[in-house]
Amino acid sequence: SQQGEEDPQALSIQEGENATMNCSYKTSINNLQWYRQNSGRGLVHLILIRSNEREKHSGRLRVTLDTSKKSSSLLITASRAADTASYFCATDSGGSNYKLTFGKGTLLTVNP
Amino acid sequence: DGGITQSPKYLFRKEGQNVTLSCEQNLNHDAMYWYRQDPGQGLRLIYYSQIVNDFQKGDIAEGYSVSREKKESFPLTVTSAQKNPTAFYLCASSNFNEQFFGPGTRLTVL
């Protein structure tokens, strides 16, 4: 079952613009993570935000979390062509099994 | 050089054959996972293991089997009972926060 749903499904922007992707989820979470996948490759972890945090930054990435709305957003500032990839949110609902539930992803295309 | 490796990168199988996908990690992680990814889709969990000699079914375990005899290794067997096995398979290991992924194996049934 998929907990997270990313929005939009696809996003195309010009280099230098900002890209915002959203993730909604259904049940309470322990933390939410964002991953990046280049075409045909494995996923790479970008950032983790815990349920008691509202905002987190890492380089050009900014993640927000609103647990009352069960939603998160990922902002990539000053995008580059190399940022072209699929971005997935993944939720950890806690418990002892440490499973993540992934959304279907947002395909970001950054045009040079 | 720490990391997680998968082999082979591409695998072709005839209908009715079992095939085994390899996953090895040298990150000293206790937990390991197998996911399936279909085109334009997210990841679906097949099996996971939190400790050697123990594993649990994920959301789509039917037609798959695993073993966890060593901490470093978590091979996945795609059996002939799996009706639609053509997909991209990803293995991951975890320190119980973020997951680290291998490069994936693309399985095609001919």
mmCIF file of C-alpha atoms in Angstrom:
data_model
loop_
_atom_site.group_PDB
_atom_site.id
_atom_site.type_symbol
_atom_site.label_atom_id
_atom_site.label_comp_id
_atom_site.label_asym_id
_atom_site.label_seq_id
_atom_site.Cartn_x
_atom_site.Cartn_y
_atom_site.Cartn_z
ATOM 1 C CA SER A 1 0.000 0.000 0.000
ATOM 2 C CA GLN A 2 1.306 3.474 -0.776
ATOM 3 C CA GLN A 3 1.070 6.058 1.919
ATOM 4 C CA GLY A 4 2.670 9.072 0.263
ATOM 5 C CA GLU A 5 1.347 10.747 -2.844
ATOM 6 C CA GLU A 6 3.526 13.276 -4.612
ATOM 7 C CA ASP A 7 2.174 16.217 -6.503
ATOM 8 C CA PRO A 8 2.685 17.090 -9.300
ATOM 9 C CA GLN A 9 3.456 13.836 -11.110
ATOM 10 C CA ALA A 10 5.757 15.732 -13.477
ATOM 11 C CA LEU A 11 7.329 19.180 -13.387
ATOM 12 C CA SER A 12 9.355 20.946 -16.072
ATOM 13 C CA ILE A 13 11.268 24.143 -15.309
ATOM 14 C CA GLN A 14 14.185 26.223 -16.591
ATOM 15 C CA GLU A 15 17.619 26.228 -15.019
ATOM 16 C CA GLY A 16 17.838 28.740 -12.213
ATOM 17 C CA GLU A 17 14.170 28.492 -11.271
ATOM 18 C CA ASN A 18 12.924 26.968 -8.041
ATOM 19 C CA ALA A 19 11.117 23.614 -7.997
ATOM 20 C CA THR A 20 8.495 22.698 -5.419
ATOM 21 C CA MET A 21 7.143 19.196 -4.942
ATOM 22 C CA ASN A 22 4.465 18.176 -2.473
ATOM 23 C CA CYS A 23 3.743 14.964 -0.630
ATOM 24 C CA SER A 24 0.572 14.000 1.201
ATOM 25 C CA TYR A 25 0.187 10.982 3.459
ATOM 26 C CA LYS A 26 -2.628 9.285 5.316
ATOM 27 C CA THR A 27 -1.560 8.004 8.719
ATOM 28 C CA SER A 28 0.552 9.409 11.531
ATOM 29 C CA ILE A 29 4.295 9.245 10.983
ATOM 30 C CA ASN A 30 7.534 9.051 12.914
ATOM 31 C CA ASN A 31 9.497 10.806 10.194
ATOM 32 C CA LEU A 32 9.297 11.651 6.492
ATOM 33 C CA GLN A 33 12.186 11.313 4.066
ATOM 34 C CA TRP A 34 12.856 12.523 0.538
ATOM 35 C CA TYR A 35 14.829 10.486 -1.986
ATOM 36 C CA ARG A 36 16.095 11.186 -5.481
ATOM 37 C CA GLN A 37 16.362 8.664 -8.333
ATOM 38 C CA ASN A 38 18.205 9.283 -11.561
ATOM 39 C CA SER A 39 16.813 7.309 -14.483
ATOM 40 C CA GLY A 40 17.577 3.602 -14.187
ATOM 41 C CA ARG A 41 19.528 3.977 -10.954
ATOM 42 C CA GLY A 42 19.036 3.363 -7.250
ATOM 43 C CA LEU A 43 17.568 5.914 -4.884
ATOM 44 C CA VAL A 44 19.690 8.379 -2.958
ATOM 45 C CA HIS A 45 18.611 9.770 0.394
ATOM 46 C CA LEU A 46 18.273 13.567 0.432
ATOM 47 C CA ILE A 47 16.829 14.636 3.752
ATOM 48 C CA LEU A 48 14.878 13.356 6.763
ATOM 49 C CA ILE A 49 12.450 15.436 8.798
ATOM 50 C CA ARG A 50 11.038 14.180 12.074
ATOM 51 C CA SER A 51 7.408 14.533 13.072
ATOM 52 C CA ASN A 52 8.259 17.177 15.678
ATOM 53 C CA GLU A 53 10.117 19.351 13.148
ATOM 54 C CA ARG A 54 8.473 21.891 10.856
ATOM 55 C CA GLU A 55 11.291 22.852 8.524
ATOM 56 C CA LYS A 56 14.728 21.599 7.582
ATOM 57 C CA HIS A 57 17.432 22.821 5.215
ATOM 58 C CA SER A 58 20.270 21.077 3.443
ATOM 59 C CA GLY A 59 22.196 23.059 0.861
ATOM 60 C CA ARG A 60 19.710 24.061 -1.871
ATOM 61 C CA LEU A 61 16.999 21.853 -0.363
ATOM 62 C CA ARG A 62 14.281 23.031 1.974
ATOM 63 C CA VAL A 63 11.735 20.612 3.400
ATOM 64 C CA THR A 64 8.640 21.527 5.357
ATOM 65 C CA LEU A 65 6.303 19.252 7.281
ATOM 66 C CA ASP A 66 2.752 20.010 8.381
ATOM 67 C CA THR A 67 1.510 17.089 10.459
ATOM 68 C CA SER A 68 -1.924 18.678 10.924
ATOM 69 C CA LYS A 69 -2.430 18.570 7.153
ATOM 70 C CA LYS A 70 -0.396 15.365 6.731
ATOM 71 C CA SER A 71 1.705 16.989 4.047
ATOM 72 C CA SER A 72 5.294 17.867 3.225
ATOM 73 C CA SER A 73 6.975 19.930 0.550
ATOM 74 C CA LEU A 74 10.433 19.782 -0.994
ATOM 75 C CA LEU A 75 11.834 22.988 -2.458
ATOM 76 C CA ILE A 76 14.937 22.932 -4.650
ATOM 77 C CA THR A 77 16.289 26.427 -5.164
ATOM 78 C CA ALA A 78 18.312 27.664 -8.140
ATOM 79 C CA SER A 79 17.796 24.414 -10.003
ATOM 80 C CA ARG A 80 20.408 22.938 -12.323
ATOM 81 C CA ALA A 81 20.127 20.530 -15.253
ATOM 82 C CA ALA A 82 21.795 17.921 -13.019
ATOM 83 C CA ASP A 83 18.777 18.070 -10.691
ATOM 84 C CA THR A 84 16.732 16.296 -13.373
ATOM 85 C CA ALA A 85 15.483 13.140 -11.642
ATOM 86 C CA SER A 86 12.486 11.570 -9.936
ATOM 87 C CA TYR A 87 11.863 12.599 -6.355
ATOM 88 C CA PHE A 88 10.078 10.367 -3.864
ATOM 89 C CA CYS A 89 8.772 10.966 -0.395
ATOM 90 C CA ALA A 90 8.826 8.057 2.045
ATOM 91 C CA THR A 91 7.089 7.827 5.380
ATOM 92 C CA ASP A 92 8.172 5.915 8.448
ATOM 93 C CA SER A 93 5.209 5.166 10.682
ATOM 94 C CA GLY A 94 7.390 4.048 13.568
ATOM 95 C CA GLY A 95 7.086 0.723 15.326
ATOM 96 C CA SER A 96 9.715 -1.978 15.382
ATOM 97 C CA ASN A 97 9.855 -2.888 11.710
ATOM 98 C CA TYR A 98 11.546 0.262 10.315
ATOM 99 C CA LYS A 99 9.658 -0.002 7.066
ATOM 100 C CA LEU A 100 9.318 2.931 4.700
ATOM 101 C CA THR A 101 6.314 3.499 2.467
ATOM 102 C CA PHE A 102 7.123 5.289 -0.786
ATOM 103 C CA GLY A 103 4.956 7.476 -2.984
ATOM 104 C CA LYS A 104 4.896 7.292 -6.788
ATOM 105 C CA GLY A 105 7.260 10.206 -7.217
ATOM 106 C CA THR A 106 7.544 13.495 -9.076
ATOM 107 C CA LEU A 107 9.564 13.543 -12.279
ATOM 108 C CA LEU A 108 11.478 16.822 -12.388
ATOM 109 C CA THR A 109 12.992 18.002 -15.657
ATOM 110 C CA VAL A 110 15.299 21.028 -15.532
ATOM 111 C CA ASN A 111 15.907 22.471 -18.975
ATOM 112 C CA PRO A 112 19.251 24.163 -19.660
ATOM 113 C CA ASP B 1 34.696 1.634 -0.236
ATOM 114 C CA GLY B 2 31.451 1.107 1.637
ATOM 115 C CA GLY B 3 28.226 0.503 -0.157
ATOM 116 C CA ILE B 4 25.599 -1.866 -1.391
ATOM 117 C CA THR B 5 25.977 -3.870 -4.592
ATOM 118 C CA GLN B 6 23.507 -5.755 -6.735
ATOM 119 C CA SER B 7 24.176 -8.214 -9.505
ATOM 120 C CA PRO B 8 23.572 -8.726 -12.278
ATOM 121 C CA LYS B 9 22.587 -5.314 -13.659
ATOM 122 C CA TYR B 10 20.449 -6.915 -16.368
ATOM 123 C CA LEU B 11 18.847 -10.347 -16.208
ATOM 124 C CA PHE B 12 16.800 -12.204 -18.767
ATOM 125 C CA ARG B 13 14.667 -15.148 -17.817
ATOM 126 C CA LYS B 14 12.539 -17.591 -19.710
ATOM 127 C CA GLU B 15 9.042 -18.215 -18.451
ATOM 128 C CA GLY B 16 8.958 -21.015 -15.893
ATOM 129 C CA GLN B 17 12.493 -20.436 -14.621
ATOM 130 C CA ASN B 18 13.518 -19.348 -11.159
ATOM 131 C CA VAL B 19 16.191 -16.664 -10.955
ATOM 132 C CA THR B 20 18.159 -15.292 -8.017
ATOM 133 C CA LEU B 21 19.169 -11.659 -7.635
ATOM 134 C CA SER B 22 22.185 -10.890 -5.491
ATOM 135 C CA CYS B 23 22.446 -8.106 -2.902
ATOM 136 C CA GLU B 24 25.518 -7.500 -0.751
ATOM 137 C CA GLN B 25 26.329 -4.701 1.682
ATOM 138 C CA ASN B 26 29.429 -3.809 3.667
ATOM 139 C CA LEU B 27 27.827 -1.021 5.688
ATOM 140 C CA ASN B 28 27.333 -3.271 8.734
ATOM 141 C CA HIS B 29 23.588 -2.599 8.602
ATOM 142 C CA ASP B 30 21.239 -4.995 10.361
ATOM 143 C CA ALA B 31 18.194 -4.288 8.170
ATOM 144 C CA MET B 32 17.888 -5.105 4.479
ATOM 145 C CA TYR B 33 15.000 -4.702 2.040
ATOM 146 C CA TRP B 34 13.876 -5.739 -1.434
ATOM 147 C CA TYR B 35 11.636 -3.485 -3.533
ATOM 148 C CA ARG B 36 10.040 -3.796 -6.914
ATOM 149 C CA GLN B 37 9.602 -0.758 -9.180
ATOM 150 C CA ASP B 38 7.420 -0.734 -12.264
ATOM 151 C CA PRO B 39 7.588 2.058 -14.898
ATOM 152 C CA GLY B 40 6.311 5.368 -13.569
ATOM 153 C CA GLN B 41 5.589 3.856 -10.195
ATOM 154 C CA GLY B 42 6.959 4.095 -6.716
ATOM 155 C CA LEU B 43 8.640 1.308 -4.797
ATOM 156 C CA ARG B 44 6.705 -1.625 -3.448
ATOM 157 C CA LEU B 45 8.175 -3.699 -0.631
ATOM 158 C CA ILE B 46 8.670 -7.400 -1.356
ATOM 159 C CA TYR B 47 10.540 -8.690 1.718
ATOM 160 C CA TYR B 48 12.600 -7.229 4.522
ATOM 161 C CA SER B 49 14.945 -8.553 7.170
ATOM 162 C CA GLN B 50 15.918 -6.898 10.421
ATOM 163 C CA ILE B 51 18.383 -9.536 11.580
ATOM 164 C CA VAL B 52 20.227 -12.591 10.332
ATOM 165 C CA ASN B 53 18.069 -15.715 9.916
ATOM 166 C CA ASP B 54 14.854 -13.717 10.120
ATOM 167 C CA PHE B 55 12.752 -11.989 7.451
ATOM 168 C CA GLN B 56 9.195 -10.791 6.931
ATOM 169 C CA LYS B 57 6.866 -10.474 3.970
ATOM 170 C CA GLY B 58 6.224 -7.050 2.559
ATOM 171 C CA ASP B 59 3.249 -5.911 0.527
ATOM 172 C CA ILE B 60 3.864 -8.065 -2.582
ATOM 173 C CA ALA B 61 5.711 -11.205 -1.402
ATOM 174 C CA GLU B 62 3.778 -13.737 -3.493
ATOM 175 C CA GLY B 63 6.032 -15.469 -6.030
ATOM 176 C CA TYR B 64 9.243 -14.366 -4.303
ATOM 177 C CA SER B 65 11.518 -15.914 -1.673
ATOM 178 C CA VAL B 66 14.532 -14.684 0.297
ATOM 179 C CA SER B 67 17.176 -15.892 2.717
ATOM 180 C CA ARG B 68 19.351 -14.090 5.249
ATOM 181 C CA GLU B 69 22.145 -16.435 6.259
ATOM 182 C CA LYS B 70 24.760 -13.684 6.572
ATOM 183 C CA LYS B 71 24.472 -10.096 7.707
ATOM 184 C CA GLU B 72 26.041 -8.882 4.464
ATOM 185 C CA SER B 73 23.835 -10.791 2.032
ATOM 186 C CA PHE B 74 20.115 -10.832 1.216
ATOM 187 C CA PRO B 75 19.446 -12.683 -2.063
ATOM 188 C CA LEU B 76 16.012 -12.589 -3.701
ATOM 189 C CA THR B 77 14.654 -15.494 -5.751
ATOM 190 C CA VAL B 78 11.961 -14.735 -8.289
ATOM 191 C CA THR B 79 10.078 -17.995 -8.716
ATOM 192 C CA SER B 80 8.002 -19.257 -11.613
ATOM 193 C CA ALA B 81 4.941 -18.553 -9.456
ATOM 194 C CA GLN B 82 5.442 -14.806 -9.926
ATOM 195 C CA LYS B 83 2.977 -13.977 -12.691
ATOM 196 C CA ASN B 84 4.497 -10.738 -13.947
ATOM 197 C CA PRO B 85 8.155 -10.597 -12.898
ATOM 198 C CA THR B 86 9.439 -8.094 -15.474
ATOM 199 C CA ALA B 87 10.453 -5.079 -13.384
ATOM 200 C CA PHE B 88 13.315 -3.134 -11.829
ATOM 201 C CA TYR B 89 14.405 -4.631 -8.490
ATOM 202 C CA LEU B 90 16.077 -2.546 -5.827
ATOM 203 C CA CYS B 91 17.821 -3.725 -2.686
ATOM 204 C CA ALA B 92 18.434 -1.449 0.282
ATOM 205 C CA SER B 93 20.004 -1.584 3.707
ATOM 206 C CA SER B 94 19.330 0.606 6.682
ATOM 207 C CA ASN B 95 20.690 1.973 9.884
ATOM 208 C CA PHE B 96 17.039 2.310 10.911
ATOM 209 C CA ASN B 97 16.734 5.861 9.620
ATOM 210 C CA GLU B 98 17.679 6.464 6.032
ATOM 211 C CA GLN B 99 17.943 3.612 3.576
ATOM 212 C CA PHE B 100 20.900 3.072 1.272
ATOM 213 C CA PHE B 101 20.092 1.640 -2.124
ATOM 214 C CA GLY B 102 21.957 -0.529 -4.576
ATOM 215 C CA PRO B 103 22.041 0.278 -8.305
ATOM 216 C CA GLY B 104 19.231 -2.154 -9.117
ATOM 217 C CA THR B 105 18.685 -5.206 -11.326
ATOM 218 C CA ARG B 106 16.432 -5.010 -14.365
ATOM 219 C CA LEU B 107 14.710 -8.351 -14.891
ATOM 220 C CA THR B 108 13.048 -9.151 -18.189
ATOM 221 C CA VAL B 109 11.039 -12.286 -18.824
ATOM 222 C CA LEU B 110 11.276 -13.468 -22.410
#
